[in-house]
Coordinates of C-alpha atoms and ligand atoms in Angstrom, one line a residue:
X652 CA 53.6 -40.4 202.2
X653 CA 52.8 -40.0 198.5
X654 CA 54.7 -41.7 195.7
X655 CA 54.0 -42.1 192.0
X656 CA 53.2 -45.7 192.8
X657 CA 50.7 -45.0 195.6
X658 CA 50.1 -43.5 199.0
X659 CA 51.4 -44.9 202.3
X660 CA 49.5 -44.1 205.5
X661 CA 51.8 -43.6 208.5
X662 CA 52.7 -45.0 210.9
X663 CA 53.4 -47.8 208.5
X664 CA 54.8 -51.3 208.9
X665 CA 56.8 -52.7 206.0
X666 CA 57.0 -56.5 205.6
X667 CA 60.4 -57.6 204.6
X668 CA 60.9 -59.1 201.1
X669 CA 64.5 -60.2 201.4
X670 CA 64.9 -61.9 198.0
X671 CA 62.2 -59.9 196.2
X672 CA 59.5 -61.9 197.9
X673 CA 57.8 -61.6 201.3
X674 CA 58.3 -65.2 202.2
X675 CA 55.3 -67.4 201.2
X676 CA 53.1 -64.4 200.3
X677 CA 51.8 -63.3 196.9
X678 CA 51.5 -59.5 196.4
X679 CA 47.7 -59.8 196.3
X680 CA 47.8 -61.5 199.7
X681 CA 50.1 -58.8 201.0
X682 CA 47.7 -56.1 199.9
X683 CA 44.9 -58.0 201.7
X684 CA 46.8 -57.7 205.0
X685 CA 46.8 -53.9 204.5
X686 CA 50.5 -53.6 203.5
X687 CA 51.1 -50.5 201.4
X688 CA 54.9 -50.6 201.1
X689 CA 57.4 -53.4 201.4
X690 CA 61.2 -53.6 201.9
X691 CA 63.7 -55.2 199.6
X692 CA 67.3 -56.1 200.6
X693 CA 69.9 -54.7 198.3
X694 CA 72.6 -56.9 199.7
X695 CA 70.7 -60.1 198.9
X696 CA 69.3 -59.0 195.6
X697 CA 72.6 -57.8 194.2
X698 CA 74.1 -61.2 194.9
X699 CA 71.1 -63.2 193.7
X700 CA 69.7 -62.9 191.1
X701 CA 71.9 -59.9 190.5
X702 CA 71.1 -56.3 189.6
X703 CA 71.4 -56.9 185.8
X704 CA 68.7 -59.5 185.7
X705 CA 66.3 -57.3 187.7
X706 CA 67.1 -54.2 185.6
X707 CA 66.4 -56.2 182.5
X708 CA 62.8 -56.7 183.8
X709 CA 62.5 -53.0 184.3
X710 CA 63.1 -53.0 188.0
X711 CA 62.1 -54.9 191.1
X712 CA 58.4 -54.0 190.9
X713 CA 57.9 -55.6 187.5
X714 CA 60.2 -58.5 188.4
X715 CA 58.2 -59.5 191.5
X716 CA 54.7 -58.2 190.4
X717 CA 54.4 -55.6 193.2
X718 CA 53.3 -52.2 191.8
X719 CA 53.2 -50.2 195.0
X720 CA 56.1 -48.5 196.8
X721 CA 59.2 -50.3 197.7
X722 CA 62.0 -49.2 200.1
X723 CA 65.4 -50.8 199.6
X724 CA 68.0 -50.8 202.3
X725 CA 71.6 -50.1 201.4
X726 CA 73.1 -53.4 202.3
X727 CA 75.1 -51.8 205.2
X728 CA 73.4 -53.9 207.9
X729 CA 74.0 -57.2 206.2
X730 CA 77.6 -56.4 205.6
X731 CA 77.9 -55.4 209.3
X732 CA 76.5 -58.8 210.1
X733 CA 79.2 -60.7 208.1
X734 CA 81.7 -59.8 210.8
X735 CA 84.5 -62.2 209.7
X736 CA 84.7 -61.7 205.9
X737 CA 84.4 -57.9 205.5
X738 CA 86.7 -54.9 205.5
X739 CA 85.5 -51.4 205.9
X740 CA 87.6 -48.5 204.6
X741 CA 87.0 -44.9 203.8
X742 CA 86.0 -45.9 200.3
X743 CA 83.4 -48.5 201.2
X744 CA 83.0 -52.1 202.2
X745 CA 84.8 -55.1 200.8
X746 CA 83.3 -58.4 201.5
X747 CA 83.2 -62.0 200.4
X748 CA 79.9 -63.1 198.9
X749 CA 78.2 -65.7 201.0
X750 CA 76.6 -67.0 197.8
X751 CA 79.7 -67.8 195.7
X752 CA 82.7 -66.6 197.7
X753 CA 83.5 -63.7 195.2
X754 CA 85.2 -60.6 196.5
X755 CA 82.6 -57.7 196.2
X756 CA 83.0 -54.0 196.8
X757 CA 80.1 -51.9 197.9
X758 CA 80.7 -48.1 198.5
X759 CA 78.2 -45.3 198.8
X760 CA 78.1 -44.7 195.1
X761 CA 77.6 -48.4 194.3
X762 CA 74.8 -48.7 196.9
X763 CA 72.9 -45.8 195.4
X764 CA 73.5 -47.0 191.8
X765 CA 72.2 -50.5 192.6
X766 CA 69.1 -49.2 194.4
X767 CA 68.3 -46.8 191.5
X768 CA 68.6 -49.7 189.1
X769 CA 66.2 -51.8 191.3
X770 CA 64.0 -48.7 190.8
X771 CA 63.1 -48.4 194.5
X772 CA 60.8 -45.6 195.7
X773 CA 62.8 -45.0 198.8
X774 CA 66.5 -45.4 198.7
X775 CA 68.7 -45.6 201.9
X776 CA 72.2 -44.2 202.2
X777 CA 75.0 -46.7 202.9
X778 CA 76.0 -46.6 206.6
X779 CA 78.4 -48.3 208.9
X780 CA 76.7 -50.0 211.8
X781 CA 78.3 -50.8 215.2
X782 CA 77.5 -53.7 217.5
X783 CA 76.2 -53.3 221.1
X784 CA 78.0 -52.6 223.4
X785 CA 80.6 -50.5 221.7
X786 CA 83.2 -48.0 223.2
X787 CA 82.7 -44.3 222.5
X788 CA 85.7 -43.9 220.2
X789 CA 84.7 -46.7 217.9
X790 CA 81.0 -45.5 217.8
X791 CA 82.3 -42.0 217.0
X792 CA 84.6 -43.1 214.2
X793 CA 81.8 -45.2 212.7
X794 CA 79.2 -42.4 212.9
X795 CA 81.6 -39.9 211.3
X796 CA 82.4 -42.4 208.5
X797 CA 78.6 -42.9 208.0
X798 CA 78.2 -39.2 207.8
X799 CA 80.8 -38.8 205.1
X800 CA 79.2 -41.7 203.2
X801 CA 75.8 -40.0 203.5
X802 CA 77.2 -36.9 201.8
X803 CA 78.6 -39.1 199.0
X804 CA 75.3 -40.9 198.6
X805 CA 73.5 -37.5 198.4
X806 CA 75.8 -36.5 195.5
X807 CA 75.5 -39.8 193.8
X808 CA 71.8 -39.8 194.0
X809 CA 71.6 -36.5 192.1
X810 CA 68.2 -35.5 190.8
X811 CA 66.9 -39.1 190.7
X812 CA 63.1 -39.2 191.4
X813 CA 63.3 -41.8 194.3
X814 CA 63.2 -40.4 197.8
X815 CA 66.6 -40.6 199.6
X816 CA 66.7 -41.3 203.4
X817 CA 69.7 -40.6 205.7
X818 CA 70.5 -43.0 208.6
X819 CA 71.3 -41.7 212.1
X820 CA 74.0 -43.7 213.8
X821 CA 76.0 -43.2 217.1
X822 CA 75.2 -46.3 219.2
X823 CA 73.6 -45.4 222.5
X824 CA 75.7 -42.3 222.9
X825 CA 73.4 -39.2 223.0
X826 CA 76.0 -36.7 221.8
X827 CA 77.0 -38.9 218.9
X828 CA 73.4 -39.5 217.9
X829 CA 72.7 -35.8 218.0
X830 CA 75.8 -35.0 216.0
X831 CA 74.8 -37.6 213.4
X832 CA 71.3 -36.1 213.1
X833 CA 72.7 -32.5 212.8
X834 CA 75.1 -33.6 210.1
X835 CA 72.4 -35.4 208.1
X836 CA 70.1 -32.4 208.4
X837 CA 72.8 -30.2 207.0
X838 CA 73.2 -32.5 204.0
X839 CA 69.4 -32.7 203.7
X840 CA 67.3 -35.8 203.1
X841 CA 63.7 -36.7 202.2
X842 CA 63.4 -38.8 205.4
X843 CA 65.5 -39.8 208.4
X844 CA 66.0 -43.3 209.7
X845 CA 67.4 -44.4 213.1
X846 CA 69.8 -47.2 212.5
X847 CA 72.0 -49.3 214.7
X848 CA 69.2 -50.2 217.2
X849 CA 67.7 -53.6 218.0
X850 CA 71.3 -55.0 217.8
X851 CA 71.2 -56.6 221.2
X852 CA 70.8 -53.5 223.5
X853 CA 68.2 -53.7 226.3
X854 CA 64.9 -52.2 225.3
X855 CA 65.3 -49.3 227.8
X856 CA 68.3 -48.2 225.9
X857 CA 66.4 -48.1 222.6
X858 CA 63.5 -46.2 224.2
X859 CA 66.0 -43.7 225.7
X860 CA 67.5 -43.0 222.3
X861 CA 64.0 -42.5 220.8
X862 CA 63.0 -40.2 223.7
X863 CA 65.5 -37.5 222.8
X864 CA 66.2 -38.2 219.1
X865 CA 62.7 -38.4 217.7
X866 CA 61.9 -35.0 219.2
X867 CA 64.8 -33.5 217.3
X868 CA 63.9 -35.0 213.9
X869 CA 62.2 -32.7 211.4
X870 CA 58.4 -33.0 211.8
X871 CA 57.6 -32.8 208.1
X872 CA 59.9 -35.7 207.2
X873 CA 59.2 -39.4 207.7
X874 CA 61.1 -41.0 210.7
X875 CA 62.0 -44.6 210.2
X876 CA 63.1 -47.0 212.9
X877 CA 65.0 -49.7 211.1
X878 CA 64.6 -53.4 212.0
X879 CA 62.1 -52.9 214.8
X880 CA 60.2 -54.8 216.1
X881 CA 57.9 -56.5 218.5
X882 CA 54.3 -55.2 218.8
X883 CA 55.0 -53.5 222.1
X884 CA 58.1 -51.8 220.6
X885 CA 56.1 -50.5 217.7
X886 CA 53.6 -48.9 220.1
X887 CA 56.3 -47.4 222.3
X888 CA 58.1 -46.0 219.2
X889 CA 54.9 -44.6 217.6
X890 CA 54.1 -42.8 220.9
X891 CA 57.5 -41.1 220.5
X892 CA 56.8 -40.0 216.9
X893 CA 58.2 -42.8 214.7
X894 CA 56.4 -43.2 211.3
X895 CA 57.9 -46.3 209.7
X896 CA 59.1 -49.7 210.6
X897 CA 60.4 -52.9 209.0
X898 CA 61.0 -56.2 210.7
X899 CA 61.2 -60.0 209.9
X900 CA 59.4 -60.9 213.1
X901 CA 55.8 -61.5 211.7
X902 CA 57.1 -63.6 208.8
X903 CA 59.9 -65.4 210.4
X904 CA 58.1 -66.2 213.6
X905 CA 55.1 -67.4 211.6
X906 CA 57.3 -70.1 210.0
X907 CA 58.4 -71.1 213.5
X908 CA 54.8 -71.5 214.6
X909 CA 54.6 -68.3 216.6
X910 CA 51.4 -66.3 216.2
X911 CA 51.1 -62.7 217.5
X912 CA 47.6 -62.3 218.9
X913 CA 45.5 -59.8 220.9
X914 CA 46.1 -62.2 223.8
X915 CA 49.8 -62.6 223.5
X916 CA 52.1 -64.9 221.5
X917 CA 50.5 -68.2 220.6
X918 CA 52.9 -71.1 220.2
X919 CA 51.0 -73.3 217.8
X920 CA 53.5 -76.2 218.2
X921 CA 52.5 -76.7 221.9
X922 CA 50.6 -79.9 222.5
X923 CA 47.8 -78.0 224.3
X924 CA 46.5 -76.9 220.8
X925 CA 46.2 -80.4 219.5
X926 CA 42.5 -80.6 219.9
X927 CA 41.6 -76.9 220.1
X928 CA 38.6 -75.8 218.0
X929 CA 39.3 -72.2 218.8
X930 CA 40.4 -69.7 216.2
X931 CA 44.1 -68.7 216.6
X932 CA 43.0 -65.2 217.6
X933 CA 39.3 -64.9 218.5
X934 CA 39.6 -61.1 218.0
X935 CA 41.1 -61.3 214.5
X936 CA 39.2 -61.2 211.2
X937 CA 41.9 -62.5 208.9
X938 CA 41.5 -65.3 206.4
X939 CA 43.3 -67.8 208.7
X940 CA 41.3 -66.9 211.8
X941 CA 38.0 -67.0 209.9
X942 CA 38.5 -70.5 208.6
X943 CA 40.9 -72.5 210.6
X944 CA 41.2 -73.9 214.1
X945 CA 44.3 -74.0 216.3
X946 CA 44.2 -77.8 216.1
X947 CA 44.4 -77.6 212.3
X948 CA 47.4 -75.2 212.3
X949 CA 49.0 -77.3 215.0
X950 CA 48.6 -80.4 212.7
X951 CA 50.0 -78.5 209.6
X952 CA 53.0 -77.5 211.6
X953 CA 53.6 -81.0 212.9
X954 CA 53.2 -82.5 209.4
X955 CA 55.5 -79.8 208.0
X956 CA 52.8 -78.8 205.5
X957 CA 53.8 -75.6 203.6
X958 CA 50.2 -74.3 204.0
X959 CA 50.8 -74.0 207.7
X960 CA 53.6 -71.4 207.1
X961 CA 51.4 -69.5 204.7
X962 CA 48.4 -69.4 207.0
X963 CA 50.5 -68.3 210.0
X964 CA 52.2 -65.6 207.9
X965 CA 48.9 -64.3 206.7
X966 CA 47.7 -64.0 210.2
X967 CA 50.8 -62.4 211.6
X968 CA 51.0 -59.7 208.9
X969 CA 47.4 -59.0 209.3
X970 CA 48.0 -58.6 213.1
X971 CA 50.9 -56.2 212.5
X972 CA 49.0 -54.1 209.9
X973 CA 45.9 -54.1 212.1
X974 CA 48.0 -52.8 215.0
X975 CA 49.3 -49.9 212.7
X976 CA 45.7 -49.2 211.6
X977 CA 44.5 -49.0 215.2
X978 CA 47.3 -46.6 216.1
X979 CA 46.6 -44.4 213.0
X980 CA 43.0 -44.1 214.1
X981 CA 44.0 -43.4 217.7
X982 CA 46.2 -40.6 216.4
X983 CA 43.4 -39.1 214.4
X984 CA 41.2 -39.3 217.5
X985 CA 44.0 -37.8 219.6
X986 CA 43.9 -40.7 222.0
X987 CA 47.2 -42.5 221.3
X988 CA 48.4 -42.4 224.9
X989 CA 45.1 -44.0 226.0
X990 CA 45.5 -46.6 223.3
X991 CA 49.1 -47.4 224.4
X992 CA 48.0 -47.8 228.1
X993 CA 45.3 -50.1 227.1
X994 CA 47.7 -52.1 224.9
X995 CA 50.2 -52.5 227.8
X996 CA 47.3 -53.6 230.1
X997 CA 46.2 -56.2 227.6
X998 CA 49.8 -57.4 227.1
X999 CA 50.3 -57.8 230.9
X1000 CA 47.0 -59.8 231.1
X1001 CA 48.1 -62.0 228.3
X1002 CA 51.4 -62.7 230.0
X1003 CA 49.6 -63.7 233.2
X1004 CA 47.3 -66.0 231.3
X1005 CA 50.2 -67.8 229.7
X1006 CA 52.1 -68.2 233.0
Ligands
ZN1343 ZN1 44.1 -63.9 212.2

């Protein structure tokens, strides 16, 4: 994907910068991990520090000192997660700010306007998201509302230079998902996202959706699976044609002492690492693995040293970006299926080693 602010190789993983910061990382460190695009959360940024302040700095890039592409979400998912204090109508979403309790309205036009003022490179349409499980009638009504909102977003976006992505909804109902995609394609978007997955459904359900949906998505447009996921889910989705991902797993789990490694998940808090001289991941070339032992990371975690969270985050992001790099190279060599098989074999081995 080519933007005025740089090129993004796909399949791509976007670290999540909720409040205009990928937690504990400087932009230079993010670039070192191989990150080419990051995600910003419209919902959080509009509440704090507020769009006016960021616009005064000339947009989110300048405010946070990241000069490469940024994708902003629409805020729809966070509003969906508020459950109690929100009301969805045809016009948009009314909710109570978790920051100061103010009543706030976010409709399709407002979501686009805010993302344009943040100066995002990829803007997402506002959509309504359903929980899992959900009955067909409710999934249908929500998908149809999302489709009408998508049309209003397209109109509101006008000729603005940022790319605009539509979001396919419809729960795990195939006919609804297909209708949603058809409707979005009729409106016409620069890219197509799959929303409303990874909301508690079994992994098989998610894979089933990808199996039929990805095949129907336009080949020349990026396909973005929102909020996913675990390394094995990324591999499964790339095999089905997905180009973009975002997820808090590498950063959040790092702060909880969980390191993703070529040999499975390492829980650095476990007492077994107290004296270990081993690198966290012997197969990893990141700054953390080159210089620090498991014993040291274990100690930092126990002592609640902020450096521990930083070193763990560096490693996890490096692991995720390296996984994407390996998949890109497997695609170029036309051996992605072999790569995926090898990946599952190693994952199964790792699981056995742990148990
Ligand atoms: Zn590492």
